[in-house]
Amino acid sequence: MKWRGKVKVNLMSNGENLPPLRDVINKYGLRAEKSLGQNFLLDLNLTGRIARCAGKLEGETVLEIGPGPGGLTRAILTEGAGKLIAIEKDTRCLDLLGEVSADYDNRLTVHNEDALEIDEEALLEGEKAHIIANLPYNVATPLLIKWLKKRHLFKSMTLMFQKEVADRIVATPRTKAYGRLSILSQWLCQTSKQMDISPKAFTPPPKVTSSVVKLVPYDTPKYPADLETLEKVVAAAFGQRRKMLRASLKPLGGDAESHLVEAGIKPTQRAEELSVEEFCRLAEIYKAAK
Ligand code: SAM
């Protein structure tokens, strides 16, 4: 409760008492560790823009991976998240994150764990969450694959990747970036690139440009297919992406040529020419032929 003029209003605390992020880093001796993929964002205007990509957060539950010094964390809380569950592997960040939590009405809880190991379902206790994260680049792709498989737990995922990975997620057929990540992501989610971020925005600056991608899971996948079969077909097709499909799909067994024809695909086409829908159709045929 706070007083506004003569009226007592229920205002959430919004981090007004927290020091600038650069001071936090100095106070806690947070030298960036390469092994933890630490490239920090210290500009709260920028972290605010990233948090807003997720849409309205008022009262929402959010999962953040790798809060680090807390720049994006503060932004998510300032946007009104009702509950922010953060997973941070680096013990050096725990005390400073405790201060952040205290200044935002304890809406933040921090778990000192490895994001690759966490059980999201247990953490969320039945609530659907938005994931928002400036991901450690060394584990960003495995984390995305993990969350795509658990997509029913999430309302949206607003994630920062290296630009090259972001481009693969949103890539369209007949482009170099199109591949396994594009097909899996676009089959299961509506995907959109939100913004590119220059290395200069980070401390320390990474070698490459970064991008924020938003993924909103569909209630049901865009086209019918069995995940395991689709993954196998896509992996075989792109494993030898320069080869014609009739050759690249051979390791899967069965009659590749006739399966392709049945799916309405020319056996002489190459993996990058197929749409997500065509891959799903082909996967269904492989599954049925088993
Ligand atoms: N969110 C902060 C920001 O935007 O300034 C830090 C982002 S930094 C790119 C990645 C963060 O993830 C670091 O704080 C790092 O310690 C943490 N991290 C790295 N690997 C992790 C893992 N496997 N599980 C949880 N956190 C991890």
GROMACS .gro file of C-alpha atoms and ligand atoms in nm:
model
  317
    1MET     CA    1   0.000   0.000   0.000
    2LYS     CA    2   0.124   0.351  -0.083
    3TRP     CA    3  -0.022   0.702  -0.040
    4ARG     CA    4  -0.101   0.901  -0.355
    5GLY     CA    5  -0.217   1.250  -0.244
    6LYS     CA    6  -0.483   1.174   0.015
    7VAL     CA    7  -0.577   0.842  -0.137
    8LYS     CA    8  -0.429   0.515  -0.023
    9VAL     CA    9  -0.373   0.303  -0.334
   10ASN     CA   10  -0.255  -0.048  -0.384
   11LEU     CA   11   0.060   0.014  -0.587
   12MET     CA   12   0.308  -0.255  -0.666
   13SER     CA   13   0.665  -0.164  -0.585
   14ASN     CA   14   0.856  -0.120  -0.908
   15GLY     CA   15   1.222  -0.142  -0.834
   16GLU     CA   16   1.261   0.230  -0.762
   17ASN     CA   17   1.510   0.159  -0.486
   18LEU     CA   18   1.746  -0.055  -0.690
   19PRO     CA   19   2.089   0.077  -0.797
   20PRO     CA   20   2.196   0.102  -1.164
   21LEU     CA   21   2.291  -0.236  -1.311
   22ARG     CA   22   2.654  -0.134  -1.361
   23ASP     CA   23   2.682  -0.067  -0.986
   24VAL     CA   24   2.526  -0.406  -0.914
   25ILE     CA   25   2.788  -0.576  -1.130
   26ASN     CA   26   3.068  -0.393  -0.951
   27LYS     CA   27   2.925  -0.450  -0.603
   28TYR     CA   28   2.891  -0.826  -0.656
   29GLY     CA   29   3.210  -0.866  -0.860
   30LEU     CA   30   3.012  -1.017  -1.147
   31ARG     CA   31   3.291  -1.066  -1.397
   32ALA     CA   32   3.127  -1.222  -1.702
   33GLU     CA   33   3.200  -1.595  -1.735
   34LYS     CA   34   3.230  -1.718  -2.092
   35SER     CA   35   3.145  -2.075  -1.991
   36LEU     CA   36   2.805  -1.950  -1.869
   37GLY     CA   37   2.739  -1.752  -2.187
   38GLN     CA   38   2.730  -1.429  -1.988
   39ASN     CA   39   2.669  -1.118  -2.196
   40PHE     CA   40   2.471  -0.877  -1.985
   41LEU     CA   41   2.216  -0.615  -2.088
   42LEU     CA   42   2.253  -0.307  -1.872
   43ASP     CA   43   2.013  -0.070  -2.049
   44LEU     CA   44   1.670  -0.086  -1.885
   45ASN     CA   45   1.505   0.084  -2.185
   46LEU     CA   46   1.622  -0.202  -2.402
   47THR     CA   47   1.524  -0.474  -2.155
   48GLY     CA   48   1.183  -0.305  -2.131
   49ARG     CA   49   1.143  -0.328  -2.509
   50ILE     CA   50   1.234  -0.697  -2.501
   51ALA     CA   51   0.990  -0.774  -2.218
   52ARG     CA   52   0.710  -0.594  -2.405
   53CYS     CA   53   0.759  -0.823  -2.706
   54ALA     CA   54   0.585  -1.089  -2.496
   55GLY     CA   55   0.265  -0.881  -2.491
   56LYS     CA   56   0.070  -0.777  -2.181
   57LEU     CA   57   0.234  -0.921  -1.871
   58GLU     CA   58   0.005  -0.771  -1.607
   59GLY     CA   59  -0.066  -1.050  -1.357
   60GLU     CA   60   0.092  -1.314  -1.582
   61THR     CA   61   0.328  -1.592  -1.476
   62VAL     CA   62   0.670  -1.569  -1.640
   63LEU     CA   63   0.966  -1.806  -1.648
   64GLU     CA   64   1.304  -1.638  -1.702
   65ILE     CA   65   1.621  -1.834  -1.768
   66GLY     CA   66   1.948  -1.677  -1.660
   67PRO     CA   67   1.848  -1.350  -1.492
   68GLY     CA   68   2.217  -1.269  -1.421
   69PRO     CA   69   2.242  -0.911  -1.286
   70GLY     CA   70   1.867  -0.872  -1.335
   71GLY     CA   71   1.820  -0.620  -1.618
   72LEU     CA   72   1.555  -0.818  -1.803
   73THR     CA   73   1.418  -0.942  -1.470
   74ARG     CA   74   1.348  -0.587  -1.357
   75ALA     CA   75   1.178  -0.511  -1.688
   76ILE     CA   76   0.950  -0.815  -1.665
   77LEU     CA   77   0.850  -0.719  -1.311
   78THR     CA   78   0.801  -0.354  -1.407
   79GLU     CA   79   0.566  -0.471  -1.683
   80GLY     CA   80   0.352  -0.617  -1.405
   81ALA     CA   81   0.421  -0.993  -1.410
   82GLY     CA   82   0.232  -1.139  -1.115
   83LYS     CA   83   0.482  -1.416  -1.062
   84LEU     CA   84   0.833  -1.446  -1.206
   85ILE     CA   85   1.015  -1.775  -1.166
   86ALA     CA   86   1.383  -1.739  -1.257
   87ILE     CA   87   1.641  -2.011  -1.306
   88GLU     CA   88   2.003  -1.905  -1.257
   89LYS     CA   89   2.301  -2.140  -1.252
   90ASP     CA   90   2.552  -1.881  -1.126
   91THR     CA   91   2.546  -1.865  -0.744
   92ARG     CA   92   2.715  -1.520  -0.755
   93CYS     CA   93   2.382  -1.373  -0.872
   94LEU     CA   94   2.163  -1.506  -0.593
   95ASP     CA   95   2.205  -1.227  -0.334
   96LEU     CA   96   2.154  -0.947  -0.585
   97LEU     CA   97   1.843  -1.121  -0.718
   98GLY     CA   98   1.715  -1.143  -0.360
   99GLU     CA   99   1.738  -0.761  -0.349
  100VAL     CA  100   1.546  -0.738  -0.677
  101SER     CA  101   1.275  -0.963  -0.541
  102ALA     CA  102   1.242  -0.758  -0.221
  103ASP     CA  103   1.201  -0.439  -0.421
  104TYR     CA  104   0.924  -0.592  -0.633
  105ASP     CA  105   0.697  -0.727  -0.358
  106ASN     CA  106   0.861  -1.070  -0.370
  107ARG     CA  107   0.699  -1.144  -0.704
  108LEU     CA  108   1.033  -1.297  -0.808
  109THR     CA  109   1.150  -1.640  -0.693
  110VAL     CA  110   1.491  -1.766  -0.798
  111HIS     CA  111   1.600  -2.127  -0.835
  112ASN     CA  112   1.973  -2.197  -0.840
  113GLU     CA  113   1.957  -2.470  -1.101
  114ASP     CA  114   2.064  -2.569  -1.450
  115ALA     CA  115   1.786  -2.479  -1.695
  116LEU     CA  116   1.857  -2.795  -1.895
  117GLU     CA  117   1.769  -3.005  -1.592
  118ILE     CA  118   1.460  -2.829  -1.456
  119ASP     CA  119   1.113  -2.979  -1.453
  120GLU     CA  120   0.907  -2.687  -1.585
  121GLU     CA  121   0.578  -2.863  -1.518
  122ALA     CA  122   0.655  -2.902  -1.148
  123LEU     CA  123   0.779  -2.542  -1.119
  124LEU     CA  124   0.470  -2.394  -1.282
  125GLU     CA  125   0.224  -2.594  -1.071
  126GLY     CA  126  -0.042  -2.603  -1.339
  127GLU     CA  127  -0.015  -2.239  -1.447
  128LYS     CA  128   0.064  -2.152  -1.808
  129ALA     CA  129   0.362  -1.920  -1.837
  130HIS     CA  130   0.541  -1.690  -2.077
  131ILE     CA  131   0.910  -1.765  -2.111
  132ILE     CA  132   1.125  -1.456  -2.154
  133ALA     CA  133   1.502  -1.490  -2.168
  134ASN     CA  134   1.829  -1.357  -2.294
  135LEU     CA  135   1.955  -1.711  -2.335
  136PRO     CA  136   2.307  -1.833  -2.268
  137TYR     CA  137   2.405  -1.908  -2.628
  138ASN     CA  138   2.580  -2.236  -2.553
  139VAL     CA  139   2.254  -2.401  -2.442
  140ALA     CA  140   1.997  -2.193  -2.633
  141THR     CA  141   1.908  -2.449  -2.903
  142PRO     CA  142   1.871  -2.751  -2.670
  143LEU     CA  143   1.653  -2.536  -2.442
  144LEU     CA  144   1.430  -2.433  -2.732
  145ILE     CA  145   1.390  -2.796  -2.846
  146LYS     CA  146   1.305  -2.898  -2.489
  147TRP     CA  147   1.040  -2.624  -2.462
  148LEU     CA  148   0.891  -2.702  -2.803
  149LYS     CA  149   0.827  -3.051  -2.674
  150LYS     CA  150   0.662  -2.908  -2.359
  151ARG     CA  151   0.482  -2.628  -2.544
  152HIS     CA  152   0.146  -2.696  -2.375
  153LEU     CA  153   0.298  -2.534  -2.063
  154PHE     CA  154   0.367  -2.201  -2.231
  155LYS     CA  155   0.161  -1.910  -2.363
  156SER     CA  156   0.457  -1.761  -2.547
  157MET     CA  157   0.836  -1.770  -2.563
  158THR     CA  158   1.027  -1.446  -2.618
  159LEU     CA  159   1.387  -1.548  -2.656
  160MET     CA  160   1.715  -1.389  -2.749
  161PHE     CA  161   1.946  -1.597  -2.967
  162GLN     CA  162   2.249  -1.537  -3.183
  163LYS     CA  163   2.106  -1.386  -3.502
  164GLU     CA  164   2.215  -1.689  -3.702
  165VAL     CA  165   2.001  -1.919  -3.483
  166ALA     CA  166   1.707  -1.675  -3.486
  167ASP     CA  167   1.723  -1.668  -3.866
  168ARG     CA  168   1.704  -2.048  -3.873
  169ILE     CA  169   1.393  -2.049  -3.653
  170VAL     CA  170   1.196  -1.816  -3.883
  171ALA     CA  171   1.351  -1.924  -4.216
  172THR     CA  172   1.135  -2.002  -4.519
  173PRO     CA  173   1.196  -2.281  -4.777
  174ARG     CA  174   1.464  -2.234  -5.042
  175THR     CA  175   1.690  -2.036  -4.810
  176LYS     CA  176   2.021  -2.139  -4.658
  177ALA     CA  177   1.891  -2.095  -4.303
  178TYR     CA  178   1.593  -2.329  -4.356
  179GLY     CA  179   1.629  -2.659  -4.174
  180ARG     CA  180   1.538  -2.873  -3.876
  181LEU     CA  181   1.490  -2.581  -3.637
  182SER     CA  182   1.266  -2.392  -3.884
  183ILE     CA  183   1.043  -2.694  -3.943
  184LEU     CA  184   1.004  -2.798  -3.581
  185SER     CA  185   0.947  -2.439  -3.461
  186GLN     CA  186   0.704  -2.342  -3.736
  187TRP     CA  187   0.512  -2.669  -3.715
  188LEU     CA  188   0.445  -2.613  -3.345
  189CYS     CA  189   0.443  -2.234  -3.306
  190GLN     CA  190   0.371  -1.908  -3.477
  191THR     CA  191   0.719  -1.760  -3.505
  192SER     CA  192   0.828  -1.400  -3.559
  193LYS     CA  193   1.155  -1.213  -3.545
  194GLN     CA  194   1.105  -0.911  -3.317
  195MET     CA  195   1.435  -0.720  -3.337
  196ASP     CA  196   1.807  -0.744  -3.395
  197ILE     CA  197   2.038  -0.624  -3.119
  198SER     CA  198   2.388  -0.498  -3.182
  199PRO     CA  199   2.681  -0.651  -2.990
  200LYS     CA  200   2.741  -0.301  -2.849
  201ALA     CA  201   2.429  -0.333  -2.633
  202PHE     CA  202   2.591  -0.607  -2.421
  203THR     CA  203   2.859  -0.612  -2.152
  204PRO     CA  204   3.089  -0.767  -2.260
  205PRO     CA  205   2.993  -0.744  -2.630
  206PRO     CA  206   2.958  -1.084  -2.801
  207LYS     CA  207   3.120  -1.139  -3.142
  208VAL     CA  208   2.790  -1.155  -3.329
  209THR     CA  209   2.458  -0.975  -3.360
  210SER     CA  210   2.169  -1.110  -3.152
  211SER     CA  211   1.796  -1.128  -3.228
  212VAL     CA  212   1.478  -1.162  -3.028
  213VAL     CA  213   1.232  -1.421  -3.158
  214LYS     CA  214   0.879  -1.473  -3.034
  215LEU     CA  215   0.720  -1.818  -3.054
  216VAL     CA  216   0.352  -1.865  -2.971
  217PRO     CA  217   0.259  -2.235  -2.947
  218TYR     CA  218  -0.044  -2.350  -3.148
  219ASP     CA  219  -0.311  -2.539  -2.953
  220THR     CA  220  -0.259  -2.823  -3.197
  221PRO     CA  221   0.035  -2.848  -3.439
  222LYS     CA  222  -0.020  -2.672  -3.769
  223TYR     CA  223  -0.040  -3.001  -3.967
  224PRO     CA  224  -0.096  -3.358  -3.847
  225ALA     CA  225   0.229  -3.553  -3.796
  226ASP     CA  226   0.401  -3.770  -3.541
  227LEU     CA  227   0.685  -3.576  -3.378
  228GLU     CA  228   0.931  -3.864  -3.364
  229THR     CA  229   0.877  -3.963  -3.728
  230LEU     CA  230   0.887  -3.603  -3.845
  231GLU     CA  231   1.218  -3.551  -3.663
  232LYS     CA  232   1.365  -3.860  -3.828
  233VAL     CA  233   1.251  -3.761  -4.178
  234VAL     CA  234   1.374  -3.404  -4.138
  235ALA     CA  235   1.707  -3.515  -3.992
  236ALA     CA  236   1.766  -3.757  -4.282
  237ALA     CA  237   1.660  -3.501  -4.544
  238PHE     CA  238   1.880  -3.222  -4.410
  239GLY     CA  239   2.162  -3.458  -4.308
  240GLN     CA  240   2.252  -3.455  -4.677
  241ARG     CA  241   2.079  -3.137  -4.785
  242ARG     CA  242   2.248  -3.113  -5.125
  243LYS     CA  243   2.130  -3.459  -5.229
  244MET     CA  244   1.797  -3.531  -5.394
  245LEU     CA  245   1.540  -3.659  -5.145
  246ARG     CA  246   1.519  -4.004  -5.305
  247ALA     CA  247   1.884  -4.048  -5.201
  248SER     CA  248   1.895  -3.857  -4.873
  249LEU     CA  249   1.594  -4.047  -4.733
  250LYS     CA  250   1.740  -4.392  -4.812
  251PRO     CA  251   1.886  -4.442  -4.460
  252LEU     CA  252   1.528  -4.437  -4.326
  253GLY     CA  253   1.456  -4.768  -4.502
  254GLY     CA  254   1.138  -4.833  -4.697
  255ASP     CA  255   1.076  -4.715  -5.051
  256ALA     CA  256   1.175  -4.348  -5.040
  257GLU     CA  257   1.082  -4.284  -5.402
  258SER     CA  258   0.726  -4.418  -5.374
  259HIS     CA  259   0.669  -4.244  -5.036
  260LEU     CA  260   0.774  -3.914  -5.195
  261VAL     CA  261   0.545  -3.965  -5.494
  262GLU     CA  262   0.258  -4.055  -5.260
  263ALA     CA  263   0.317  -3.728  -5.073
  264GLY     CA  264   0.305  -3.537  -5.401
  265ILE     CA  265   0.676  -3.454  -5.385
  266LYS     CA  266   0.916  -3.501  -5.675
  267PRO     CA  267   1.186  -3.752  -5.571
  268THR     CA  268   1.443  -3.524  -5.736
  269GLN     CA  269   1.364  -3.233  -5.504
  270ARG     CA  270   1.601  -3.136  -5.224
  271ALA     CA  271   1.521  -3.094  -4.853
  272GLU     CA  272   1.524  -2.716  -4.852
  273GLU     CA  273   1.255  -2.701  -5.122
  274LEU     CA  274   0.986  -2.869  -4.908
  275SER     CA  275   0.737  -2.672  -4.702
  276VAL     CA  276   0.659  -2.762  -4.341
  277GLU     CA  277   0.327  -2.904  -4.464
  278GLU     CA  278   0.502  -3.131  -4.716
  279PHE     CA  279   0.742  -3.262  -4.451
  280CYS     CA  280   0.444  -3.341  -4.227
  281ARG     CA  281   0.267  -3.522  -4.511
  282LEU     CA  282   0.577  -3.727  -4.582
  283ALA     CA  283   0.622  -3.811  -4.213
  284GLU     CA  284   0.263  -3.938  -4.199
  285ILE     CA  285   0.332  -4.167  -4.496
  286TYR     CA  286   0.651  -4.302  -4.336
  287LYS     CA  287   0.462  -4.361  -4.011
  288ALA     CA  288   0.179  -4.545  -4.188
  289ALA     CA  289   0.428  -4.763  -4.380
  290LYS     CA  290   0.600  -4.885  -4.062
  291SAM     N1  291   1.941  -1.200  -1.832
  291SAM     C1  292   2.070  -1.137  -1.812
  291SAM     C2  293   2.081  -1.017  -1.903
  291SAM     O1  294   2.002  -1.011  -2.000
  291SAM     O2  295   2.166  -0.933  -1.877
  291SAM     C3  296   2.186  -1.233  -1.836
  291SAM     C4  297   2.184  -1.303  -1.970
  291SAM     S1  298   2.330  -1.397  -2.002
  291SAM     C5  299   2.328  -1.399  -2.178
  291SAM     C6  300   2.284  -1.565  -1.967
  291SAM     C7  301   2.254  -1.598  -1.820
  291SAM     O3  302   2.220  -1.735  -1.809
  291SAM     C8  303   2.368  -1.575  -1.724
  291SAM     O4  304   2.322  -1.510  -1.610
  291SAM     C9  305   2.417  -1.717  -1.689
  291SAM     O5  306   2.475  -1.727  -1.562
  291SAM    C10  307   2.290  -1.795  -1.700
  291SAM     N2  308   2.309  -1.938  -1.735
  291SAM    C11  309   2.402  -1.991  -1.816
  291SAM     N3  310   2.382  -2.123  -1.831
  291SAM    C12  311   2.273  -2.153  -1.757
  291SAM    C13  312   2.201  -2.274  -1.733
  291SAM     N4  313   2.238  -2.389  -1.788
  291SAM     N5  314   2.093  -2.269  -1.652
  291SAM    C14  315   2.053  -2.151  -1.596
  291SAM     N6  316   2.116  -2.035  -1.617
  291SAM    C15  317   2.225  -2.036  -1.696
   0.00000   0.00000   0.00000
